Amino acid sequence: MVPGCAKLMVWGCAKLIVCGWAKLIVWGCAKLIVCGWAKLIVCGCAKLIVCGWAKLMVWG
């Protein structure tokens, strides 16, 4: 009985630790990718708008 319980506990802990780390890494990567894209899109749009307005003001 005892070895079986010990095995279960060790496996359970190992699974939790591995899954926890995996989740953190996946979430971290997902966040970086999503935030990176969002930043690029926002900055790109902002640049286009600002440059567009500047051109209009200068040329207009």
PDB file of N, CA and C in Angstrom:
ATOM      1  N   MET A   1       0.824  -1.214   0.000  1.00  0.00           N
ATOM      2  CA  MET A   1       0.000   0.000   0.000  1.00  0.00           C
ATOM      3  C   MET A   1       0.855   1.260   0.000  1.00  0.00           C
ATOM      4  N   VAL A   2       1.845   1.296   0.907  1.00  0.00           N
ATOM      5  CA  VAL A   2       2.647   2.510   1.057  1.00  0.00           C
ATOM      6  C   VAL A   2       3.408   2.861  -0.225  1.00  0.00           C
ATOM      7  N   PRO A   3       4.120   1.888  -0.842  1.00  0.00           N
ATOM      8  CA  PRO A   3       4.834   2.243  -2.067  1.00  0.00           C
ATOM      9  C   PRO A   3       3.892   2.766  -3.150  1.00  0.00           C
ATOM     10  N   GLY A   4       2.708   2.169  -3.270  1.00  0.00           N
ATOM     11  CA  GLY A   4       1.728   2.611  -4.254  1.00  0.00           C
ATOM     12  C   GLY A   4       1.342   4.061  -4.020  1.00  0.00           C
ATOM     13  N   CYS A   5       1.060   4.393  -2.751  1.00  0.00           N
ATOM     14  CA  CYS A   5       0.693   5.765  -2.403  1.00  0.00           C
ATOM     15  C   CYS A   5       1.841   6.713  -2.702  1.00  0.00           C
ATOM     16  N   ALA A   6       3.034   6.307  -2.316  1.00  0.00           N
ATOM     17  CA  ALA A   6       4.215   7.141  -2.531  1.00  0.00           C
ATOM     18  C   ALA A   6       4.375   7.413  -4.021  1.00  0.00           C
ATOM     19  N   LYS A   7       4.206   6.355  -4.833  1.00  0.00           N
ATOM     20  CA  LYS A   7       4.335   6.508  -6.284  1.00  0.00           C
ATOM     21  C   LYS A   7       3.322   7.507  -6.799  1.00  0.00           C
ATOM     22  N   LEU A   8       2.079   7.355  -6.370  1.00  0.00           N
ATOM     23  CA  LEU A   8       1.009   8.241  -6.795  1.00  0.00           C
ATOM     24  C   LEU A   8       1.329   9.690  -6.423  1.00  0.00           C
ATOM     25  N   MET A   9       1.799   9.866  -5.197  1.00  0.00           N
ATOM     26  CA  MET A   9       2.124  11.216  -4.727  1.00  0.00           C
ATOM     27  C   MET A   9       3.254  11.821  -5.542  1.00  0.00           C
ATOM     28  N   VAL A  10       4.293  11.053  -5.773  1.00  0.00           N
ATOM     29  CA  VAL A  10       5.439  11.538  -6.551  1.00  0.00           C
ATOM     30  C   VAL A  10       4.987  11.892  -7.965  1.00  0.00           C
ATOM     31  N   TRP A  11       4.213  10.991  -8.582  1.00  0.00           N
ATOM     32  CA  TRP A  11       3.717  11.241  -9.935  1.00  0.00           C
ATOM     33  C   TRP A  11       2.826  12.462  -9.983  1.00  0.00           C
ATOM     34  N   GLY A  12       1.936  12.544  -8.972  1.00  0.00           N
ATOM     35  CA  GLY A  12       1.027  13.689  -8.910  1.00  0.00           C
ATOM     36  C   GLY A  12       1.793  14.992  -8.817  1.00  0.00           C
ATOM     37  N   CYS A  13       2.782  15.025  -7.934  1.00  0.00           N
ATOM     38  CA  CYS A  13       3.596  16.237  -7.758  1.00  0.00           C
ATOM     39  C   CYS A  13       4.374  16.553  -9.028  1.00  0.00           C
ATOM     40  N   ALA A  14       4.978  15.540  -9.601  1.00  0.00           N
ATOM     41  CA  ALA A  14       5.766  15.728 -10.815  1.00  0.00           C
ATOM     42  C   ALA A  14       4.878  16.292 -11.924  1.00  0.00           C
ATOM     43  N   LYS A  15       3.686  15.712 -12.064  1.00  0.00           N
ATOM     44  CA  LYS A  15       2.751  16.170 -13.100  1.00  0.00           C
ATOM     45  C   LYS A  15       2.385  17.623 -12.884  1.00  0.00           C
ATOM     46  N   LEU A  16       2.056  17.968 -11.654  1.00  0.00           N
ATOM     47  CA  LEU A  16       1.670  19.340 -11.335  1.00  0.00           C
ATOM     48  C   LEU A  16       2.795  20.308 -11.662  1.00  0.00           C
ATOM     49  N   ILE A  17       4.013  19.937 -11.258  1.00  0.00           N
ATOM     50  CA  ILE A  17       5.170  20.800 -11.490  1.00  0.00           C
ATOM     51  C   ILE A  17       5.415  20.970 -12.993  1.00  0.00           C
ATOM     52  N   VAL A  18       5.447  19.854 -13.716  1.00  0.00           N
ATOM     53  CA  VAL A  18       5.701  19.898 -15.159  1.00  0.00           C
ATOM     54  C   VAL A  18       4.604  20.664 -15.880  1.00  0.00           C
ATOM     55  N   CYS A  19       3.334  20.346 -15.544  1.00  0.00           N
ATOM     56  CA  CYS A  19       2.217  21.025 -16.190  1.00  0.00           C
ATOM     57  C   CYS A  19       2.207  22.506 -15.844  1.00  0.00           C
ATOM     58  N   GLY A  20       2.515  22.819 -14.595  1.00  0.00           N
ATOM     59  CA  GLY A  20       2.561  24.212 -14.165  1.00  0.00           C
ATOM     60  C   GLY A  20       3.598  24.992 -14.954  1.00  0.00           C
ATOM     61  N   TRP A  21       4.795  24.407 -15.068  1.00  0.00           N
ATOM     62  CA  TRP A  21       5.851  25.065 -15.834  1.00  0.00           C
ATOM     63  C   TRP A  21       5.473  25.207 -17.293  1.00  0.00           C
ATOM     64  N   ALA A  22       4.930  24.107 -17.856  1.00  0.00           N
ATOM     65  CA  ALA A  22       4.538  24.124 -19.260  1.00  0.00           C
ATOM     66  C   ALA A  22       3.520  25.238 -19.498  1.00  0.00           C
ATOM     67  N   LYS A  23       2.530  25.344 -18.603  1.00  0.00           N
ATOM     68  CA  LYS A  23       1.504  26.374 -18.725  1.00  0.00           C
ATOM     69  C   LYS A  23       2.130  27.755 -18.690  1.00  0.00           C
ATOM     70  N   LEU A  24       3.031  27.970 -17.732  1.00  0.00           N
ATOM     71  CA  LEU A  24       3.685  29.267 -17.601  1.00  0.00           C
ATOM     72  C   LEU A  24       4.453  29.624 -18.868  1.00  0.00           C
ATOM     73  N   ILE A  25       5.200  28.663 -19.381  1.00  0.00           N
ATOM     74  CA  ILE A  25       6.006  28.900 -20.587  1.00  0.00           C
ATOM     75  C   ILE A  25       5.100  29.200 -21.778  1.00  0.00           C
ATOM     76  N   VAL A  26       4.058  28.367 -21.951  1.00  0.00           N
ATOM     77  CA  VAL A  26       3.137  28.563 -23.071  1.00  0.00           C
ATOM     78  C   VAL A  26       2.448  29.919 -22.963  1.00  0.00           C
ATOM     79  N   TRP A  27       1.955  30.246 -21.751  1.00  0.00           N
ATOM     80  CA  TRP A  27       1.297  31.528 -21.542  1.00  0.00           C
ATOM     81  C   TRP A  27       2.250  32.679 -21.799  1.00  0.00           C
ATOM     82  N   GLY A  28       3.483  32.540 -21.280  1.00  0.00           N
ATOM     83  CA  GLY A  28       4.493  33.581 -21.472  1.00  0.00           C
ATOM     84  C   GLY A  28       4.762  33.819 -22.943  1.00  0.00           C
ATOM     85  N   CYS A  29       4.932  32.727 -23.697  1.00  0.00           N
ATOM     86  CA  CYS A  29       5.203  32.838 -25.127  1.00  0.00           C
ATOM     87  C   CYS A  29       4.008  33.433 -25.854  1.00  0.00           C
ATOM     88  N   ALA A  30       2.817  32.949 -25.509  1.00  0.00           N
ATOM     89  CA  ALA A  30       1.605  33.449 -26.154  1.00  0.00           C
ATOM     90  C   ALA A  30       1.468  34.941 -25.916  1.00  0.00           C
ATOM     91  N   LYS A  31       1.702  35.353 -24.669  1.00  0.00           N
ATOM     92  CA  LYS A  31       1.600  36.770 -24.307  1.00  0.00           C
ATOM     93  C   LYS A  31       2.590  37.593 -25.117  1.00  0.00           C
ATOM     94  N   LEU A  32       3.832  37.125 -25.177  1.00  0.00           N
ATOM     95  CA  LEU A  32       4.866  37.841 -25.921  1.00  0.00           C
ATOM     96  C   LEU A  32       4.485  37.986 -27.388  1.00  0.00           C
ATOM     97  N   ILE A  33       4.013  36.892 -27.984  1.00  0.00           N
ATOM     98  CA  ILE A  33       3.651  36.908 -29.394  1.00  0.00           C
ATOM     99  C   ILE A  33       2.478  37.858 -29.629  1.00  0.00           C
ATOM    100  N   VAL A  34       1.423  37.692 -28.820  1.00  0.00           N
ATOM    101  CA  VAL A  34       0.232  38.533 -28.965  1.00  0.00           C
ATOM    102  C   VAL A  34       0.578  39.999 -28.734  1.00  0.00           C
ATOM    103  N   CYS A  35       1.318  40.278 -27.648  1.00  0.00           N
ATOM    104  CA  CYS A  35       1.692  41.663 -27.351  1.00  0.00           C
ATOM    105  C   CYS A  35       2.612  42.225 -28.431  1.00  0.00           C
ATOM    106  N   GLY A  36       3.512  41.414 -28.903  1.00  0.00           N
ATOM    107  CA  GLY A  36       4.424  41.849 -29.956  1.00  0.00           C
ATOM    108  C   GLY A  36       3.656  42.252 -31.204  1.00  0.00           C
ATOM    109  N   TRP A  37       2.709  41.393 -31.603  1.00  0.00           N
ATOM    110  CA  TRP A  37       1.896  41.687 -32.783  1.00  0.00           C
ATOM    111  C   TRP A  37       1.062  42.923 -32.564  1.00  0.00           C
ATOM    112  N   ALA A  38       0.434  43.000 -31.386  1.00  0.00           N
ATOM    113  CA  ALA A  38      -0.413  44.150 -31.070  1.00  0.00           C
ATOM    114  C   ALA A  38       0.405  45.435 -31.171  1.00  0.00           C
ATOM    115  N   LYS A  39       1.601  45.400 -30.597  1.00  0.00           N
ATOM    116  CA  LYS A  39       2.479  46.578 -30.622  1.00  0.00           C
ATOM    117  C   LYS A  39       2.810  46.964 -32.056  1.00  0.00           C
ATOM    118  N   LEU A  40       3.176  45.971 -32.858  1.00  0.00           N
ATOM    119  CA  LEU A  40       3.527  46.235 -34.253  1.00  0.00           C
ATOM    120  C   LEU A  40       2.357  46.861 -34.992  1.00  0.00           C
ATOM    121  N   ILE A  41       1.178  46.293 -34.793  1.00  0.00           N
ATOM    122  CA  ILE A  41      -0.019  46.791 -35.482  1.00  0.00           C
ATOM    123  C   ILE A  41      -0.342  48.210 -35.020  1.00  0.00           C
ATOM    124  N   VAL A  42      -0.352  48.409 -33.707  1.00  0.00           N
ATOM    125  CA  VAL A  42      -0.671  49.732 -33.154  1.00  0.00           C
ATOM    126  C   VAL A  42       0.355  50.766 -33.609  1.00  0.00           C
ATOM    127  N   CYS A  43       1.627  50.414 -33.494  1.00  0.00           N
ATOM    128  CA  CYS A  43       2.677  51.351 -33.902  1.00  0.00           C
ATOM    129  C   CYS A  43       2.605  51.628 -35.401  1.00  0.00           C
ATOM    130  N   GLY A  44       2.376  50.582 -36.188  1.00  0.00           N
ATOM    131  CA  GLY A  44       2.276  50.737 -37.635  1.00  0.00           C
ATOM    132  C   GLY A  44       1.130  51.677 -37.989  1.00  0.00           C
ATOM    133  N   CYS A  45      -0.031  51.445 -37.360  1.00  0.00           N
ATOM    134  CA  CYS A  45      -1.194  52.291 -37.633  1.00  0.00           C
ATOM    135  C   CYS A  45      -0.941  53.724 -37.188  1.00  0.00           C
ATOM    136  N   ALA A  46      -0.384  53.875 -36.009  1.00  0.00           N
ATOM    137  CA  ALA A  46      -0.105  55.200 -35.476  1.00  0.00           C
ATOM    138  C   ALA A  46       0.846  55.951 -36.409  1.00  0.00           C
ATOM    139  N   LYS A  47       1.875  55.259 -36.865  1.00  0.00           N
ATOM    140  CA  LYS A  47       2.853  55.869 -37.772  1.00  0.00           C
ATOM    141  C   LYS A  47       2.177  56.324 -39.058  1.00  0.00           C
ATOM    142  N   LEU A  48       1.351  55.440 -39.613  1.00  0.00           N
ATOM    143  CA  LEU A  48       0.660  55.758 -40.866  1.00  0.00           C
ATOM    144  C   LEU A  48      -0.229  56.983 -40.688  1.00  0.00           C
ATOM    145  N   ILE A  49      -0.969  56.995 -39.585  1.00  0.00           N
ATOM    146  CA  ILE A  49      -1.877  58.113 -39.316  1.00  0.00           C
ATOM    147  C   ILE A  49      -1.084  59.407 -39.135  1.00  0.00           C
ATOM    148  N   VAL A  50      -0.063  59.344 -38.296  1.00  0.00           N
ATOM    149  CA  VAL A  50       0.750  60.538 -38.019  1.00  0.00           C
ATOM    150  C   VAL A  50       1.435  61.022 -39.294  1.00  0.00           C
ATOM    151  N   CYS A  51       2.029  60.092 -40.019  1.00  0.00           N
ATOM    152  CA  CYS A  51       2.710  60.479 -41.256  1.00  0.00           C
ATOM    153  C   CYS A  51       1.719  61.026 -42.275  1.00  0.00           C
ATOM    154  N   GLY A  52       0.561  60.374 -42.357  1.00  0.00           N
ATOM    155  CA  GLY A  52      -0.472  60.831 -43.286  1.00  0.00           C
ATOM    156  C   GLY A  52      -0.893  62.257 -42.978  1.00  0.00           C
ATOM    157  N   TRP A  53      -1.153  62.513 -41.688  1.00  0.00           N
ATOM    158  CA  TRP A  53      -1.561  63.851 -41.261  1.00  0.00           C
ATOM    159  C   TRP A  53      -0.464  64.863 -41.527  1.00  0.00           C
ATOM    160  N   ALA A  54       0.765  64.503 -41.209  1.00  0.00           N
ATOM    161  CA  ALA A  54       1.904  65.402 -41.412  1.00  0.00           C
ATOM    162  C   ALA A  54       2.016  65.770 -42.898  1.00  0.00           C
ATOM    163  N   LYS A  55       1.867  64.753 -43.741  1.00  0.00           N
ATOM    164  CA  LYS A  55       1.958  64.993 -45.189  1.00  0.00           C
ATOM    165  C   LYS A  55       0.852  65.937 -45.634  1.00  0.00           C
ATOM    166  N   LEU A  56      -0.354  65.676 -45.144  1.00  0.00           N
ATOM    167  CA  LEU A  56      -1.498  66.510 -45.518  1.00  0.00           C
ATOM    168  C   LEU A  56      -1.272  67.948 -45.088  1.00  0.00           C
ATOM    169  N   MET A  57      -0.759  68.101 -43.868  1.00  0.00           N
ATOM    170  CA  MET A  57      -0.531  69.436 -43.331  1.00  0.00           C
ATOM    171  C   MET A  57       0.532  70.152 -44.169  1.00  0.00           C
ATOM    172  N   VAL A  58       1.611  69.437 -44.485  1.00  0.00           N
ATOM    173  CA  VAL A  58       2.713  70.031 -45.245  1.00  0.00           C
ATOM    174  C   VAL A  58       2.289  70.307 -46.682  1.00  0.00           C
ATOM    175  N   TRP A  59       1.700  69.311 -47.334  1.00  0.00           N
ATOM    176  CA  TRP A  59       1.336  69.440 -48.739  1.00  0.00           C
ATOM    177  C   TRP A  59       0.030  70.212 -48.921  1.00  0.00           C
ATOM    178  N   GLY A  60      -0.899  70.043 -47.915  1.00  0.00           N
ATOM    179  CA  GLY A  60      -2.205  70.670 -48.039  1.00  0.00           C
ATOM    180  C   GLY A  60      -2.089  72.175 -47.937  1.00  0.00           C
TER     181      GLY A  60
END
